[in-house]
């Protein structure tokens, strides 16, 4: 598993104790997601064939700092509350597709462009954008 490039302190500081088997599997999937791409909590659960979005979210909250946590996201493309700016820095550095925020949006933060950022777990990150895609116009920031 890779280390959080911010030097730790991201969502879910992993304790030194041995990880539960399910947590290890979730973190292994998060580690596979290529830079510039994302998977939703539900995508990870579906890819594993076990658990659901809440279970994956719980694992990421507890242990996610040991992996690129910003690549496991909400299905609506909203940035992780409380970690928006750190995640946004990662997305911009990796070239993750984003959608411009409307002027009425709280904080004017962009959202992930799920249609283009979503990864389906195949190949090196190219392709159709994911297992289900998502609606939304493409706008890169």
mmCIF file with all atom_site columns, C-alpha atoms in Angstrom:
data_model
loop_
_atom_site.group_PDB
_atom_site.id
_atom_site.type_symbol
_atom_site.label_atom_id
_atom_site.label_alt_id
_atom_site.label_comp_id
_atom_site.label_asym_id
_atom_site.label_entity_id
_atom_site.label_seq_id
_atom_site.pdbx_PDB_ins_code
_atom_site.Cartn_x
_atom_site.Cartn_y
_atom_site.Cartn_z
_atom_site.occupancy
_atom_site.B_iso_or_equiv
_atom_site.pdbx_formal_charge
_atom_site.auth_seq_id
_atom_site.auth_comp_id
_atom_site.auth_asym_id
_atom_site.auth_atom_id
_atom_site.pdbx_PDB_model_num
ATOM 1   C CA . UNK A 1 1   ? 0.000   0.000  0.000   1.00 0.00 ? 1   UNK A CA 1
ATOM 2   C CA . UNK A 1 2   ? 1.174   3.535  -0.718  1.00 0.00 ? 2   UNK A CA 1
ATOM 3   C CA . UNK A 1 3   ? 1.402   6.289  1.832   1.00 0.00 ? 3   UNK A CA 1
ATOM 4   C CA . UNK A 1 4   ? -0.712  9.444  1.676   1.00 0.00 ? 4   UNK A CA 1
ATOM 5   C CA . UNK A 1 5   ? 1.412   11.943 -0.208  1.00 0.00 ? 5   UNK A CA 1
ATOM 6   C CA . UNK A 1 6   ? 0.436   14.673 2.236   1.00 0.00 ? 6   UNK A CA 1
ATOM 7   C CA . UNK A 1 7   ? 2.443   12.971 4.973   1.00 0.00 ? 7   UNK A CA 1
ATOM 8   C CA . UNK A 1 8   ? -0.462  11.376 6.824   1.00 0.00 ? 8   UNK A CA 1
ATOM 9   C CA . UNK A 1 9   ? -3.311  12.943 8.714   1.00 0.00 ? 9   UNK A CA 1
ATOM 10  C CA . UNK A 1 10  ? -5.869  12.380 5.971   1.00 0.00 ? 10  UNK A CA 1
ATOM 11  C CA . UNK A 1 11  ? -9.211  10.782 6.659   1.00 0.00 ? 11  UNK A CA 1
ATOM 12  C CA . UNK A 1 12  ? -8.815  7.800  8.918   1.00 0.00 ? 12  UNK A CA 1
ATOM 13  C CA . UNK A 1 13  ? -5.485  7.491  10.627  1.00 0.00 ? 13  UNK A CA 1
ATOM 14  C CA . UNK A 1 14  ? -4.690  3.774  10.466  1.00 0.00 ? 14  UNK A CA 1
ATOM 15  C CA . UNK A 1 15  ? -3.769  2.260  13.822  1.00 0.00 ? 15  UNK A CA 1
ATOM 16  C CA . UNK A 1 16  ? -0.628  0.154  14.071  1.00 0.00 ? 16  UNK A CA 1
ATOM 17  C CA . UNK A 1 17  ? -2.676  -2.967 14.869  1.00 0.00 ? 17  UNK A CA 1
ATOM 18  C CA . UNK A 1 18  ? -3.389  -5.544 12.169  1.00 0.00 ? 18  UNK A CA 1
ATOM 19  C CA . UNK A 1 19  ? -6.162  -4.522 9.766   1.00 0.00 ? 19  UNK A CA 1
ATOM 20  C CA . UNK A 1 20  ? -9.386  -6.502 9.522   1.00 0.00 ? 20  UNK A CA 1
ATOM 21  C CA . UNK A 1 21  ? -9.438  -8.628 6.351   1.00 0.00 ? 21  UNK A CA 1
ATOM 22  C CA . UNK A 1 22  ? -12.241 -6.593 4.721   1.00 0.00 ? 22  UNK A CA 1
ATOM 23  C CA . UNK A 1 23  ? -10.408 -3.338 5.422   1.00 0.00 ? 23  UNK A CA 1
ATOM 24  C CA . UNK A 1 24  ? -7.260  -4.735 3.846   1.00 0.00 ? 24  UNK A CA 1
ATOM 25  C CA . UNK A 1 25  ? -9.206  -5.650 0.708   1.00 0.00 ? 25  UNK A CA 1
ATOM 26  C CA . UNK A 1 26  ? -10.828 -2.211 0.457   1.00 0.00 ? 26  UNK A CA 1
ATOM 27  C CA . UNK A 1 27  ? -7.477  -0.465 0.877   1.00 0.00 ? 27  UNK A CA 1
ATOM 28  C CA . UNK A 1 28  ? -5.916  -2.727 -1.747  1.00 0.00 ? 28  UNK A CA 1
ATOM 29  C CA . UNK A 1 29  ? -8.578  -1.615 -4.251  1.00 0.00 ? 29  UNK A CA 1
ATOM 30  C CA . UNK A 1 30  ? -8.038  2.059  -3.358  1.00 0.00 ? 30  UNK A CA 1
ATOM 31  C CA . UNK A 1 31  ? -4.337  1.531  -4.011  1.00 0.00 ? 31  UNK A CA 1
ATOM 32  C CA . UNK A 1 32  ? -5.096  0.224  -7.528  1.00 0.00 ? 32  UNK A CA 1
ATOM 33  C CA . UNK A 1 33  ? -7.014  3.323  -8.683  1.00 0.00 ? 33  UNK A CA 1
ATOM 34  C CA . UNK A 1 34  ? -4.812  5.212  -11.148 1.00 0.00 ? 34  UNK A CA 1
ATOM 35  C CA . UNK A 1 35  ? -3.930  8.879  -10.607 1.00 0.00 ? 35  UNK A CA 1
ATOM 36  C CA . UNK A 1 36  ? -6.573  11.126 -12.143 1.00 0.00 ? 36  UNK A CA 1
ATOM 37  C CA . UNK A 1 37  ? -9.336  8.539  -11.704 1.00 0.00 ? 37  UNK A CA 1
ATOM 38  C CA . UNK A 1 38  ? -11.811 7.709  -8.925  1.00 0.00 ? 38  UNK A CA 1
ATOM 39  C CA . UNK A 1 39  ? -14.140 4.945  -7.765  1.00 0.00 ? 39  UNK A CA 1
ATOM 40  C CA . UNK A 1 40  ? -17.225 5.460  -5.652  1.00 0.00 ? 40  UNK A CA 1
ATOM 41  C CA . UNK A 1 41  ? -17.710 3.678  -2.345  1.00 0.00 ? 41  UNK A CA 1
ATOM 42  C CA . UNK A 1 42  ? -20.314 1.531  -4.096  1.00 0.00 ? 42  UNK A CA 1
ATOM 43  C CA . UNK A 1 43  ? -17.963 0.776  -6.992  1.00 0.00 ? 43  UNK A CA 1
ATOM 44  C CA . UNK A 1 44  ? -15.351 -0.547 -4.553  1.00 0.00 ? 44  UNK A CA 1
ATOM 45  C CA . UNK A 1 45  ? -17.922 -2.749 -2.806  1.00 0.00 ? 45  UNK A CA 1
ATOM 46  C CA . UNK A 1 46  ? -19.196 -4.027 -6.164  1.00 0.00 ? 46  UNK A CA 1
ATOM 47  C CA . UNK A 1 47  ? -15.640 -4.696 -7.375  1.00 0.00 ? 47  UNK A CA 1
ATOM 48  C CA . UNK A 1 48  ? -14.972 -6.706 -4.198  1.00 0.00 ? 48  UNK A CA 1
ATOM 49  C CA . UNK A 1 49  ? -18.319 -8.488 -4.415  1.00 0.00 ? 49  UNK A CA 1
ATOM 50  C CA . UNK A 1 50  ? -18.718 -7.884 -0.699  1.00 0.00 ? 50  UNK A CA 1
ATOM 51  C CA . UNK A 1 51  ? -20.208 -5.237 1.569   1.00 0.00 ? 51  UNK A CA 1
ATOM 52  C CA . UNK A 1 52  ? -21.730 -1.982 0.414   1.00 0.00 ? 52  UNK A CA 1
ATOM 53  C CA . UNK A 1 53  ? -20.982 1.730  0.172   1.00 0.00 ? 53  UNK A CA 1
ATOM 54  C CA . UNK A 1 54  ? -21.367 2.311  3.912   1.00 0.00 ? 54  UNK A CA 1
ATOM 55  C CA . UNK A 1 55  ? -18.949 -0.465 4.797   1.00 0.00 ? 55  UNK A CA 1
ATOM 56  C CA . UNK A 1 56  ? -16.381 0.878  2.315   1.00 0.00 ? 56  UNK A CA 1
ATOM 57  C CA . UNK A 1 57  ? -16.905 4.406  3.671   1.00 0.00 ? 57  UNK A CA 1
ATOM 58  C CA . UNK A 1 58  ? -16.347 3.159  7.208   1.00 0.00 ? 58  UNK A CA 1
ATOM 59  C CA . UNK A 1 59  ? -13.099 1.454  6.210   1.00 0.00 ? 59  UNK A CA 1
ATOM 60  C CA . UNK A 1 60  ? -11.917 4.615  4.463   1.00 0.00 ? 60  UNK A CA 1
ATOM 61  C CA . UNK A 1 61  ? -12.823 6.735  7.489   1.00 0.00 ? 61  UNK A CA 1
ATOM 62  C CA . UNK A 1 62  ? -10.915 4.481  9.873   1.00 0.00 ? 62  UNK A CA 1
ATOM 63  C CA . UNK A 1 63  ? -7.940  3.378  7.777   1.00 0.00 ? 63  UNK A CA 1
ATOM 64  C CA . UNK A 1 64  ? -7.911  5.448  4.579   1.00 0.00 ? 64  UNK A CA 1
ATOM 65  C CA . UNK A 1 65  ? -4.877  7.608  5.294   1.00 0.00 ? 65  UNK A CA 1
ATOM 66  C CA . UNK A 1 66  ? -2.603  4.718  4.279   1.00 0.00 ? 66  UNK A CA 1
ATOM 67  C CA . UNK A 1 67  ? -3.825  4.887  0.643   1.00 0.00 ? 67  UNK A CA 1
ATOM 68  C CA . UNK A 1 68  ? -4.811  7.581  -1.887  1.00 0.00 ? 68  UNK A CA 1
ATOM 69  C CA . UNK A 1 69  ? -8.079  8.269  -0.026  1.00 0.00 ? 69  UNK A CA 1
ATOM 70  C CA . UNK A 1 70  ? -9.082  11.096 -2.381  1.00 0.00 ? 70  UNK A CA 1
ATOM 71  C CA . UNK A 1 71  ? -9.668  8.515  -5.136  1.00 0.00 ? 71  UNK A CA 1
ATOM 72  C CA . UNK A 1 72  ? -12.557 6.794  -3.283  1.00 0.00 ? 72  UNK A CA 1
ATOM 73  C CA . UNK A 1 73  ? -15.471 9.200  -3.451  1.00 0.00 ? 73  UNK A CA 1
ATOM 74  C CA . UNK A 1 74  ? -19.173 9.860  -3.150  1.00 0.00 ? 74  UNK A CA 1
ATOM 75  C CA . UNK A 1 75  ? -21.287 8.918  -6.160  1.00 0.00 ? 75  UNK A CA 1
ATOM 76  C CA . UNK A 1 76  ? -22.531 12.500 -6.597  1.00 0.00 ? 76  UNK A CA 1
ATOM 77  C CA . UNK A 1 77  ? -19.006 13.835 -7.156  1.00 0.00 ? 77  UNK A CA 1
ATOM 78  C CA . UNK A 1 78  ? -19.080 16.116 -4.109  1.00 0.00 ? 78  UNK A CA 1
ATOM 79  C CA . UNK A 1 79  ? -15.729 16.537 -2.400  1.00 0.00 ? 79  UNK A CA 1
ATOM 80  C CA . UNK A 1 80  ? -15.245 14.840 0.970   1.00 0.00 ? 80  UNK A CA 1
ATOM 81  C CA . UNK A 1 81  ? -16.598 17.192 3.661   1.00 0.00 ? 81  UNK A CA 1
ATOM 82  C CA . UNK A 1 82  ? -13.843 18.504 5.882   1.00 0.00 ? 82  UNK A CA 1
ATOM 83  C CA . UNK A 1 83  ? -11.143 17.476 3.393   1.00 0.00 ? 83  UNK A CA 1
ATOM 84  C CA . UNK A 1 84  ? -12.279 19.406 0.319   1.00 0.00 ? 84  UNK A CA 1
ATOM 85  C CA . UNK A 1 85  ? -9.213  21.581 -0.165  1.00 0.00 ? 85  UNK A CA 1
ATOM 86  C CA . UNK A 1 86  ? -6.691  18.785 0.397   1.00 0.00 ? 86  UNK A CA 1
ATOM 87  C CA . UNK A 1 87  ? -8.587  16.523 -1.996  1.00 0.00 ? 87  UNK A CA 1
ATOM 88  C CA . UNK A 1 88  ? -8.861  19.327 -4.550  1.00 0.00 ? 88  UNK A CA 1
ATOM 89  C CA . UNK A 1 89  ? -5.087  19.810 -4.440  1.00 0.00 ? 89  UNK A CA 1
ATOM 90  C CA . UNK A 1 90  ? -4.653  16.096 -5.230  1.00 0.00 ? 90  UNK A CA 1
ATOM 91  C CA . UNK A 1 91  ? -7.238  16.196 -8.039  1.00 0.00 ? 91  UNK A CA 1
ATOM 92  C CA . UNK A 1 92  ? -5.596  19.187 -9.682  1.00 0.00 ? 92  UNK A CA 1
ATOM 93  C CA . UNK A 1 93  ? -2.102  17.692 -9.359  1.00 0.00 ? 93  UNK A CA 1
ATOM 94  C CA . UNK A 1 94  ? -3.310  14.400 -10.905 1.00 0.00 ? 94  UNK A CA 1
ATOM 95  C CA . UNK A 1 95  ? -5.442  15.991 -13.617 1.00 0.00 ? 95  UNK A CA 1
ATOM 96  C CA . UNK A 1 96  ? -8.665  14.435 -12.322 1.00 0.00 ? 96  UNK A CA 1
ATOM 97  C CA . UNK A 1 97  ? -11.636 15.713 -14.370 1.00 0.00 ? 97  UNK A CA 1
ATOM 98  C CA . UNK A 1 98  ? -13.644 18.305 -12.432 1.00 0.00 ? 98  UNK A CA 1
ATOM 99  C CA . UNK A 1 99  ? -16.853 20.220 -13.068 1.00 0.00 ? 99  UNK A CA 1
ATOM 100 C CA . UNK A 1 100 ? -16.934 23.934 -12.382 1.00 0.00 ? 100 UNK A CA 1
ATOM 101 C CA . UNK A 1 101 ? -19.094 24.932 -9.413  1.00 0.00 ? 101 UNK A CA 1
ATOM 102 C CA . UNK A 1 102 ? -22.068 27.176 -10.023 1.00 0.00 ? 102 UNK A CA 1
ATOM 103 C CA . UNK A 1 103 ? -21.949 30.623 -8.438  1.00 0.00 ? 103 UNK A CA 1
ATOM 104 C CA . UNK A 1 104 ? -24.744 29.541 -6.105  1.00 0.00 ? 104 UNK A CA 1
ATOM 105 C CA . UNK A 1 105 ? -22.817 26.485 -4.885  1.00 0.00 ? 105 UNK A CA 1
ATOM 106 C CA . UNK A 1 106 ? -21.761 26.625 -1.277  1.00 0.00 ? 106 UNK A CA 1
ATOM 107 C CA . UNK A 1 107 ? -18.083 27.589 -1.183  1.00 0.00 ? 107 UNK A CA 1
ATOM 108 C CA . UNK A 1 108 ? -17.886 27.580 -5.010  1.00 0.00 ? 108 UNK A CA 1
ATOM 109 C CA . UNK A 1 109 ? -15.980 24.284 -4.905  1.00 0.00 ? 109 UNK A CA 1
ATOM 110 C CA . UNK A 1 110 ? -15.974 22.168 -8.046  1.00 0.00 ? 110 UNK A CA 1
ATOM 111 C CA . UNK A 1 111 ? -17.280 18.609 -8.106  1.00 0.00 ? 111 UNK A CA 1
ATOM 112 C CA . UNK A 1 112 ? -15.703 15.599 -9.662  1.00 0.00 ? 112 UNK A CA 1
ATOM 113 C CA . UNK A 1 113 ? -16.739 15.015 -13.253 1.00 0.00 ? 113 UNK A CA 1
ATOM 114 C CA . UNK A 1 114 ? -17.887 11.471 -12.571 1.00 0.00 ? 114 UNK A CA 1
ATOM 115 C CA . UNK A 1 115 ? -18.563 10.655 -16.218 1.00 0.00 ? 115 UNK A CA 1
ATOM 116 C CA . UNK A 1 116 ? -14.894 11.171 -17.062 1.00 0.00 ? 116 UNK A CA 1
ATOM 117 C CA . UNK A 1 117 ? -13.121 10.527 -13.758 1.00 0.00 ? 117 UNK A CA 1
ATOM 118 C CA . UNK A 1 118 ? -14.746 7.228  -12.821 1.00 0.00 ? 118 UNK A CA 1
ATOM 119 C CA . UNK A 1 119 ? -12.582 4.117  -13.173 1.00 0.00 ? 119 UNK A CA 1
ATOM 120 C CA . UNK A 1 120 ? -14.064 0.662  -13.677 1.00 0.00 ? 120 UNK A CA 1
ATOM 121 C CA . UNK A 1 121 ? -11.105 -1.325 -12.390 1.00 0.00 ? 121 UNK A CA 1
ATOM 122 C CA . UNK A 1 122 ? -9.869  -2.397 -15.813 1.00 0.00 ? 122 UNK A CA 1
ATOM 123 C CA . UNK A 1 123 ? -6.722  -1.385 -17.590 1.00 0.00 ? 123 UNK A CA 1
ATOM 124 C CA . UNK A 1 124 ? -4.582  1.571  -16.648 1.00 0.00 ? 124 UNK A CA 1
ATOM 125 C CA . UNK A 1 125 ? -7.330  4.127  -16.307 1.00 0.00 ? 125 UNK A CA 1
ATOM 126 C CA . UNK A 1 126 ? -8.345  4.802  -19.908 1.00 0.00 ? 126 UNK A CA 1
ATOM 127 C CA . UNK A 1 127 ? -11.694 3.866  -21.343 1.00 0.00 ? 127 UNK A CA 1
ATOM 128 C CA . UNK A 1 128 ? -15.324 4.612  -20.781 1.00 0.00 ? 128 UNK A CA 1
ATOM 129 C CA . UNK A 1 129 ? -15.205 6.254  -17.349 1.00 0.00 ? 129 UNK A CA 1
ATOM 130 C CA . UNK A 1 130 ? -16.588 3.437  -15.262 1.00 0.00 ? 130 UNK A CA 1
ATOM 131 C CA . UNK A 1 131 ? -19.178 0.763  -14.745 1.00 0.00 ? 131 UNK A CA 1
ATOM 132 C CA . UNK A 1 132 ? -22.182 3.052  -14.756 1.00 0.00 ? 132 UNK A CA 1
ATOM 133 C CA . UNK A 1 133 ? -20.958 6.518  -15.719 1.00 0.00 ? 133 UNK A CA 1
ATOM 134 C CA . UNK A 1 134 ? -22.766 9.559  -14.385 1.00 0.00 ? 134 UNK A CA 1
ATOM 135 C CA . UNK A 1 135 ? -24.569 12.527 -15.824 1.00 0.00 ? 135 UNK A CA 1
ATOM 136 C CA . UNK A 1 136 ? -22.988 15.954 -15.942 1.00 0.00 ? 136 UNK A CA 1
ATOM 137 C CA . UNK A 1 137 ? -21.176 18.235 -18.313 1.00 0.00 ? 137 UNK A CA 1
ATOM 138 C CA . UNK A 1 138 ? -17.438 18.073 -18.639 1.00 0.00 ? 138 UNK A CA 1
ATOM 139 C CA . UNK A 1 139 ? -15.576 21.130 -17.419 1.00 0.00 ? 139 UNK A CA 1
ATOM 140 C CA . UNK A 1 140 ? -11.989 20.941 -16.252 1.00 0.00 ? 140 UNK A CA 1
ATOM 141 C CA . UNK A 1 141 ? -10.624 23.345 -13.680 1.00 0.00 ? 141 UNK A CA 1
#
